[in-house]
PDB file of C-alpha atoms and ligand atoms in Angstrom:
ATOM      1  CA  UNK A  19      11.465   0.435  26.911  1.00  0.00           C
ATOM      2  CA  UNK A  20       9.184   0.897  23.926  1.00  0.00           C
ATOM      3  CA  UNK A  21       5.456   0.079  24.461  1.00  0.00           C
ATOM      4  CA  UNK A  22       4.500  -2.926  22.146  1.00  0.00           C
ATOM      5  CA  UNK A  23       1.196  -2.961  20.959  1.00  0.00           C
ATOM      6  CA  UNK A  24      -0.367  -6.996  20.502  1.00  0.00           C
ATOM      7  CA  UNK A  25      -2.911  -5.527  17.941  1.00  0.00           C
ATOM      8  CA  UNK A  26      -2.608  -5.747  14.629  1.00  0.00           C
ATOM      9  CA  UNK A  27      -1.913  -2.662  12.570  1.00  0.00           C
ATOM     10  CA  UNK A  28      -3.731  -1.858   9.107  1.00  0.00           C
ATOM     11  CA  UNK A  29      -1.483  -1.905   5.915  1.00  0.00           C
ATOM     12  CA  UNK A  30      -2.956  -0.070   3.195  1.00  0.00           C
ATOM     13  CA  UNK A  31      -1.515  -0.379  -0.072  1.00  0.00           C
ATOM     14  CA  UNK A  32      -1.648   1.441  -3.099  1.00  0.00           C
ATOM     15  CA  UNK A  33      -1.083  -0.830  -6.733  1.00  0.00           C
ATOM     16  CA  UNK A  34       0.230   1.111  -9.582  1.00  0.00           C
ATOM     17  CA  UNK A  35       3.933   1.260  -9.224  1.00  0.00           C
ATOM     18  CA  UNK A  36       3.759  -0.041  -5.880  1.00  0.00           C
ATOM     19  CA  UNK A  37       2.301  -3.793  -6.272  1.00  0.00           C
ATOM     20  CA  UNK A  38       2.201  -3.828 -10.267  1.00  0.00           C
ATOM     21  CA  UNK A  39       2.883  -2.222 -13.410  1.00  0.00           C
ATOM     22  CA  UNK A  40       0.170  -2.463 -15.560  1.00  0.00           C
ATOM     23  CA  UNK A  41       0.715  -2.485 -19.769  1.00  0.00           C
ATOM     24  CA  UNK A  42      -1.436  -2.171 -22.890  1.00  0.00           C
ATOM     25  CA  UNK A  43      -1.660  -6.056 -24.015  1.00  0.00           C
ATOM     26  CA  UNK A  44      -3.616  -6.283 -27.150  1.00  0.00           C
ATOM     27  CA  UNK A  45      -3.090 -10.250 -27.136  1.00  0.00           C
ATOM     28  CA  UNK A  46      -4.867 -10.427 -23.507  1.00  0.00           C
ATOM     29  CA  UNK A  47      -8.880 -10.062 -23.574  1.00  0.00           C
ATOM     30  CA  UNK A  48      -8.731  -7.386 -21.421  1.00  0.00           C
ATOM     31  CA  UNK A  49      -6.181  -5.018 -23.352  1.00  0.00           C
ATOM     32  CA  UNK A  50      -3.628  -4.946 -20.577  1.00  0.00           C
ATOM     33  CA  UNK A  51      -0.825  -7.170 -18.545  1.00  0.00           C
ATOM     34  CA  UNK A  52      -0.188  -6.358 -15.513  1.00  0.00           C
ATOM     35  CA  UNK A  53       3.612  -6.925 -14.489  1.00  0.00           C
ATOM     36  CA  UNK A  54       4.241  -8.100 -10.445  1.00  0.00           C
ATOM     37  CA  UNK A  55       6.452  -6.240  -8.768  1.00  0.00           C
ATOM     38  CA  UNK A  56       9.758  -8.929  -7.693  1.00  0.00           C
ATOM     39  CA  UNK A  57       9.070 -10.700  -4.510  1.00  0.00           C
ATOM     40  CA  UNK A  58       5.128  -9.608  -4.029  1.00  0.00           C
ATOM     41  CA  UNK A  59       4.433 -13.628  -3.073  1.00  0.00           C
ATOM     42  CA  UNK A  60       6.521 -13.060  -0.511  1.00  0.00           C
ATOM     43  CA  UNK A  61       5.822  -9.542   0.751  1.00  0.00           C
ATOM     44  CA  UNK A  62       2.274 -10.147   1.435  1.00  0.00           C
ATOM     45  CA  UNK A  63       2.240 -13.735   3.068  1.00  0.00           C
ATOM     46  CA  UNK A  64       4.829 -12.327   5.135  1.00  0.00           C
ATOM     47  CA  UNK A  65       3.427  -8.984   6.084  1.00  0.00           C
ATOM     48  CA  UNK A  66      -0.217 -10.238   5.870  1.00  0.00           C
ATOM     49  CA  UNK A  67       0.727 -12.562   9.157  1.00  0.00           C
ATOM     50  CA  UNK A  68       1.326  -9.018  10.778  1.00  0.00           C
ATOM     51  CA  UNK A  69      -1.140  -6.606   9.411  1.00  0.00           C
ATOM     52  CA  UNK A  70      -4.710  -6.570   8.618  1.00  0.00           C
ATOM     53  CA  UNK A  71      -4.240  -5.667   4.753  1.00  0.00           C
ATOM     54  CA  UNK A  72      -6.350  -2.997   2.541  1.00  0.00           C
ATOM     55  CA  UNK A  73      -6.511  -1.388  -0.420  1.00  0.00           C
ATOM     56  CA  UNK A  74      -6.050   2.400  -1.427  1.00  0.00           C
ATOM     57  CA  UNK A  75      -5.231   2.802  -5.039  1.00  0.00           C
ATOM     58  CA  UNK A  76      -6.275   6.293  -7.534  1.00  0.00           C
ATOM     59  CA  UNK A  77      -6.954   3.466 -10.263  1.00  0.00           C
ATOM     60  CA  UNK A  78     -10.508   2.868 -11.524  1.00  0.00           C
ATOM     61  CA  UNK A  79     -12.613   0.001  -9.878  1.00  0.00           C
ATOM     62  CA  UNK A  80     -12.114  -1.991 -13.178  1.00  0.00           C
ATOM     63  CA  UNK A  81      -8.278  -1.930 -13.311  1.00  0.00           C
ATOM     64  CA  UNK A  82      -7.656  -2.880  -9.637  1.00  0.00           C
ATOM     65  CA  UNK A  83     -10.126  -5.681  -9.674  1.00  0.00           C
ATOM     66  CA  UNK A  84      -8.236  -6.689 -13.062  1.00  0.00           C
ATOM     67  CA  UNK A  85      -4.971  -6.117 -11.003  1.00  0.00           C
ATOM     68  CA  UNK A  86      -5.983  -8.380  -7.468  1.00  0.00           C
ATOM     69  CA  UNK A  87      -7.163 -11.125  -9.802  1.00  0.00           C
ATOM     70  CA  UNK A  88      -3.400 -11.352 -11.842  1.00  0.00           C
ATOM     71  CA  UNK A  89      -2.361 -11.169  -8.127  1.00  0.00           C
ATOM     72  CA  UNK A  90      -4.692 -14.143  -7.239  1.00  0.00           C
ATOM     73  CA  UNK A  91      -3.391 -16.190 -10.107  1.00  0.00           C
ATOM     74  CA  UNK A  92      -0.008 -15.583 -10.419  1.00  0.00           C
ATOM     75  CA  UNK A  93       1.126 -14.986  -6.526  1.00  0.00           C
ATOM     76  CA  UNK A  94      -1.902 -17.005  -5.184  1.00  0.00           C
ATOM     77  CA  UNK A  95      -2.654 -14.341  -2.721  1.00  0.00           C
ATOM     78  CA  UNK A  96      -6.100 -13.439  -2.898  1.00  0.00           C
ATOM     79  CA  UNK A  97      -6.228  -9.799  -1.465  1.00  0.00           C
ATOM     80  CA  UNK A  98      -9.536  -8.243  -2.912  1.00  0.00           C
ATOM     81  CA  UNK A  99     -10.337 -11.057   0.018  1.00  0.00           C
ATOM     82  CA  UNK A 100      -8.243 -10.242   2.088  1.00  0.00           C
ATOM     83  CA  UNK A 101      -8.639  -6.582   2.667  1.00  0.00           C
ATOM     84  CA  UNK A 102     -10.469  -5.069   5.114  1.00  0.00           C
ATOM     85  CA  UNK A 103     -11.174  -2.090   2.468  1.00  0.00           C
ATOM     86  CA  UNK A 104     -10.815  -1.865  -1.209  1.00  0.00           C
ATOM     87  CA  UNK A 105     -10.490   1.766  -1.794  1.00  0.00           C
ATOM     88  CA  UNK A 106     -10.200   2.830  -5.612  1.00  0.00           C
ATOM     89  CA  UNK A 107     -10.153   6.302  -7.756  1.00  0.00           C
ATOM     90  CA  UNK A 108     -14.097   7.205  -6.051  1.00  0.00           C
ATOM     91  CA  UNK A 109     -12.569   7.296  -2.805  1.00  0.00           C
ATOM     92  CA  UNK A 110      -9.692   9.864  -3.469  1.00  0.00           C
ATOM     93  CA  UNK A 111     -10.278  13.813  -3.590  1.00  0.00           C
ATOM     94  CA  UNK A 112      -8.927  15.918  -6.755  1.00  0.00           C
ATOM     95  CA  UNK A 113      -6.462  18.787  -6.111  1.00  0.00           C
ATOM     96  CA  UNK A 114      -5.411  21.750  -8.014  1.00  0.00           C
ATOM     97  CA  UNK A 115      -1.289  21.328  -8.833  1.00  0.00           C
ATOM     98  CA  UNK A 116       0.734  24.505  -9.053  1.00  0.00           C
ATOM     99  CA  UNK A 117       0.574  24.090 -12.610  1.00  0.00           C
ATOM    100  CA  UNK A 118      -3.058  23.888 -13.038  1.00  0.00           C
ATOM    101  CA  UNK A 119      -3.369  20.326 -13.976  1.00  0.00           C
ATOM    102  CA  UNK A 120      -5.457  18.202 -11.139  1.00  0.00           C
ATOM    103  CA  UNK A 121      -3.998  15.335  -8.927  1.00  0.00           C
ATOM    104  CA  UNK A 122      -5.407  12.726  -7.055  1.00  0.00           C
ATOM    105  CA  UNK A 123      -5.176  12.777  -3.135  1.00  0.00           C
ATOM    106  CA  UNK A 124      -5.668   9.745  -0.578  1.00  0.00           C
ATOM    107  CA  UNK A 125      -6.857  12.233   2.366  1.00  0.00           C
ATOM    108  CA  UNK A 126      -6.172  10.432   5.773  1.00  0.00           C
ATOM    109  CA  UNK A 127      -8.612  11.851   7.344  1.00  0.00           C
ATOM    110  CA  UNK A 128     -10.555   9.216   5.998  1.00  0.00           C
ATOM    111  CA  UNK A 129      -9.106   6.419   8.109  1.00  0.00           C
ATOM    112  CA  UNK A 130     -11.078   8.837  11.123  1.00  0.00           C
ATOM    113  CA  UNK A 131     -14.442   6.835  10.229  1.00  0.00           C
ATOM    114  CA  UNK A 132     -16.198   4.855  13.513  1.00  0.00           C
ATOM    115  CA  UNK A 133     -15.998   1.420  11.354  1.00  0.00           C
ATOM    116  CA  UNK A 134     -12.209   1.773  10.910  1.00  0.00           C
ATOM    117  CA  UNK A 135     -10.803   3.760  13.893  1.00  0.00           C
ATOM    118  CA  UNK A 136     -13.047   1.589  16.400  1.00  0.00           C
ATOM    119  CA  UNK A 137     -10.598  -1.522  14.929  1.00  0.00           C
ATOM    120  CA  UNK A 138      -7.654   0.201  14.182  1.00  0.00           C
ATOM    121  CA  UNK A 139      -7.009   3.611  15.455  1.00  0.00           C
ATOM    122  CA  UNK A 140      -5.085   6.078  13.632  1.00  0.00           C
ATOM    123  CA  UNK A 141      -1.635   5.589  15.293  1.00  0.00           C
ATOM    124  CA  UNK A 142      -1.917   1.827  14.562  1.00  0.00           C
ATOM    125  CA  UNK A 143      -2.284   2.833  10.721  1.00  0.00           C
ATOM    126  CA  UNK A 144       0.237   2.624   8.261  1.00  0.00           C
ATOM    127  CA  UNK A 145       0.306   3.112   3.947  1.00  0.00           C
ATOM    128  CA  UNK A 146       2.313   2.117   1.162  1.00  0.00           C
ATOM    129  CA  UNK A 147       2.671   4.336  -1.630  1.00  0.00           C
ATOM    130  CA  UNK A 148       5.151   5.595  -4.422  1.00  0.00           C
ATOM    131  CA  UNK A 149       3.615   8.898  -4.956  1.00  0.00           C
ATOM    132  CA  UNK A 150       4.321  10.755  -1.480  1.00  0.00           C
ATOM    133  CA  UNK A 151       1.824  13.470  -2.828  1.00  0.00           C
ATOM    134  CA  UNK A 152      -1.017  11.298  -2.682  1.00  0.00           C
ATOM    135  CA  UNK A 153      -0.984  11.402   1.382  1.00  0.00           C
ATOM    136  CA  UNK A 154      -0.072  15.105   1.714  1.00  0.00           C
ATOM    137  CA  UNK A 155      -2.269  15.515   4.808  1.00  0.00           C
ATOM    138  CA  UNK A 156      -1.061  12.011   6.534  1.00  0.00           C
ATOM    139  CA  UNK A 157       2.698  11.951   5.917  1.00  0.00           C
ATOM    140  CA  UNK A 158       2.963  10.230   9.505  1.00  0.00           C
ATOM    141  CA  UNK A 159       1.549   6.973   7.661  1.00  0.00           C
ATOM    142  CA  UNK A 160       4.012   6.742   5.087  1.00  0.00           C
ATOM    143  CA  UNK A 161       6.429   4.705   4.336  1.00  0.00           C
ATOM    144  CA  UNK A 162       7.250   5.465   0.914  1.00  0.00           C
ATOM    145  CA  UNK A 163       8.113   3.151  -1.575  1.00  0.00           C
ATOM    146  CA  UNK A 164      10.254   3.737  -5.446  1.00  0.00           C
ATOM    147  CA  UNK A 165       7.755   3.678  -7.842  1.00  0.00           C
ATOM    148  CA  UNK A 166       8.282   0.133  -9.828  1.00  0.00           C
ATOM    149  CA  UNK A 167       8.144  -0.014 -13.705  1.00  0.00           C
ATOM    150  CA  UNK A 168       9.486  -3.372 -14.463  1.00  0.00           C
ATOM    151  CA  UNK A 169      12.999  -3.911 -13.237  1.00  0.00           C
ATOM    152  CA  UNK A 170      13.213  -7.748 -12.227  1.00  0.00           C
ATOM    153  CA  UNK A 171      16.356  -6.615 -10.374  1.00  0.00           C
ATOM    154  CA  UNK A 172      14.207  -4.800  -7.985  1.00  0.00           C
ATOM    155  CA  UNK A 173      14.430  -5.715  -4.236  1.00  0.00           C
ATOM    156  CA  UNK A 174      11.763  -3.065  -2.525  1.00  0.00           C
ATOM    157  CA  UNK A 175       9.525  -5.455  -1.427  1.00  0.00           C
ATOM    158  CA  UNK A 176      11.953  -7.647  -0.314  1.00  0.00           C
ATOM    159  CA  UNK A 177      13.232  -4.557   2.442  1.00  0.00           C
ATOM    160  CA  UNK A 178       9.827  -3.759   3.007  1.00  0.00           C
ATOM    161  CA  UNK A 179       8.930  -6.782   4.066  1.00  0.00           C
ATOM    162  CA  UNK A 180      11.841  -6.727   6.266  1.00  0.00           C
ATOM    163  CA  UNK A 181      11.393  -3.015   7.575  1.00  0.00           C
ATOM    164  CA  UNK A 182       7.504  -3.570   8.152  1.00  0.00           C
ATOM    165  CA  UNK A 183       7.894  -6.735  10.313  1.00  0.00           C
ATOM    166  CA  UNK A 184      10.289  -5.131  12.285  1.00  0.00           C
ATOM    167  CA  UNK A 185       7.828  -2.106  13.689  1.00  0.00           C
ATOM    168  CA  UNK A 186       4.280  -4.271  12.896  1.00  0.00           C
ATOM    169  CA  UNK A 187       4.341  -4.203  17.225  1.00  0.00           C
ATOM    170  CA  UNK A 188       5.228  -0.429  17.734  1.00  0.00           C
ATOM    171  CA  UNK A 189       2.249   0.663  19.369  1.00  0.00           C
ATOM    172  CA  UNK A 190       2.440   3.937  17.451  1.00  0.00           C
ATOM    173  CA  UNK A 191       3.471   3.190  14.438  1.00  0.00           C
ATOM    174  CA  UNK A 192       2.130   6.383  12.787  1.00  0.00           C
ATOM    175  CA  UNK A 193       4.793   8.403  15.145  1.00  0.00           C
ATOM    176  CA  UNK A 194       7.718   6.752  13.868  1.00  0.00           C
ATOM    177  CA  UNK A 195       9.944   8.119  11.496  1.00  0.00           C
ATOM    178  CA  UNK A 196       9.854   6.171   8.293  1.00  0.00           C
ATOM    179  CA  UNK A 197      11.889   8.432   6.197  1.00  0.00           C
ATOM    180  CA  UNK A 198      15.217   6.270   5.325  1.00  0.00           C
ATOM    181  CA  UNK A 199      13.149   3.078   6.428  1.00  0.00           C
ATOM    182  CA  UNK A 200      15.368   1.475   3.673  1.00  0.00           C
ATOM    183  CA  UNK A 201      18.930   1.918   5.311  1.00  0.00           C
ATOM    184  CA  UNK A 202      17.014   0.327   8.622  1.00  0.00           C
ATOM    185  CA  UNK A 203      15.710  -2.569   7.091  1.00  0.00           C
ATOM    186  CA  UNK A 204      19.267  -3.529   5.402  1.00  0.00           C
ATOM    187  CA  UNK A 205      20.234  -3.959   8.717  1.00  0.00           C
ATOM    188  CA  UNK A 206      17.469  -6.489   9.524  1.00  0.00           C
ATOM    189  CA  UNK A 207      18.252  -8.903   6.253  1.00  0.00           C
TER     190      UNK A 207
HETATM  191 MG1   MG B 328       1.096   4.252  -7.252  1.00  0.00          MG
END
């Protein structure tokens, strides 16, 4: 029998290509639109009555805050108030590519500070992201995600949702393998 956990787990999502698509909008004040990724309303009240939510995203402070508030209008989910961190482009690390250009990391080890690990430990922490890369050194919270231009065909969310309310109670969710978490959640809807 597999040990169920009654805490919640932290869900920390990343934006670009993930949540949104973001594009250059020279009618909007701001200069850019940003898209919603198909069924985001419904991913987030769903999997926010699971998970404690945050934020991880390489994006500038600016553009996410730009991003949460099209979220706020437009899905009436207000996460910037929601999360328990909002994480941007100051909180990642830079690393040297193979072919000399520099890349963003999210390094894990960051989840390892007192305020966070005293409330959610690091098997009880999970992320969202399209760019595998960006958690190199914490593969274990993964579940990957396709990264989302603009397709309104596109059901992700709608399987995430599935897949991540079926293992919110795992006590270690960071031990399970999420690889293929896609075929598993087809089986759930
Ligand atoms: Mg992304």
């Amino acid at each position: 029998m597999q040990a169920v956990s009654t805490s919640r787990p932290l869900l920390v999502l990343d934006l670009d290509e993930t949540l949104w698509h973001g594009i250059d909008d020279p009618t909007q004040p701001t200069g850019v639109r940003f898209l919603l990724r198909p069924h985001l309303r419904t991913f987030l009240e769903t999997v926010g009555q699971h998970y404690d939510l945050a934020v991880w995203t390489a994006a500038t402070e600016d553009w996410m805050h730009a991003g949460l508030t099209a979220i706020r209008e437009a899905a009436e989910f207000d996460l910037a108030e929601r999360a328990f961190f909002l994480w941007h482009r100051e909180r990642c690390t830079w690393k040297r590519t193979e072919d000399g250009a520099y890349a963003f990391r999210k390094p894990a080890r960051k989840f390892n500070a007192g305020w966070i690990r005293s409330k959610y430990p690091r098997h009880r922490v999970l992320v969202v992201d399209d760019v595998a890369s960006n958690y190199a050194c914490g593969y274990g919270h993964l579940v990957k995600v396709s990264p989302w231009t603009g397709d309104e065909m596109d059901t992700e969310l709608e399987a995430l949702t599935y897949y991540l309310t079926s293992i919110a109670r795992h006590e270690d969710v960071r031990s399970l393998e999420k690889r293929g978490w896609r075929t598993r959640a087809a089986t759930f809807s």
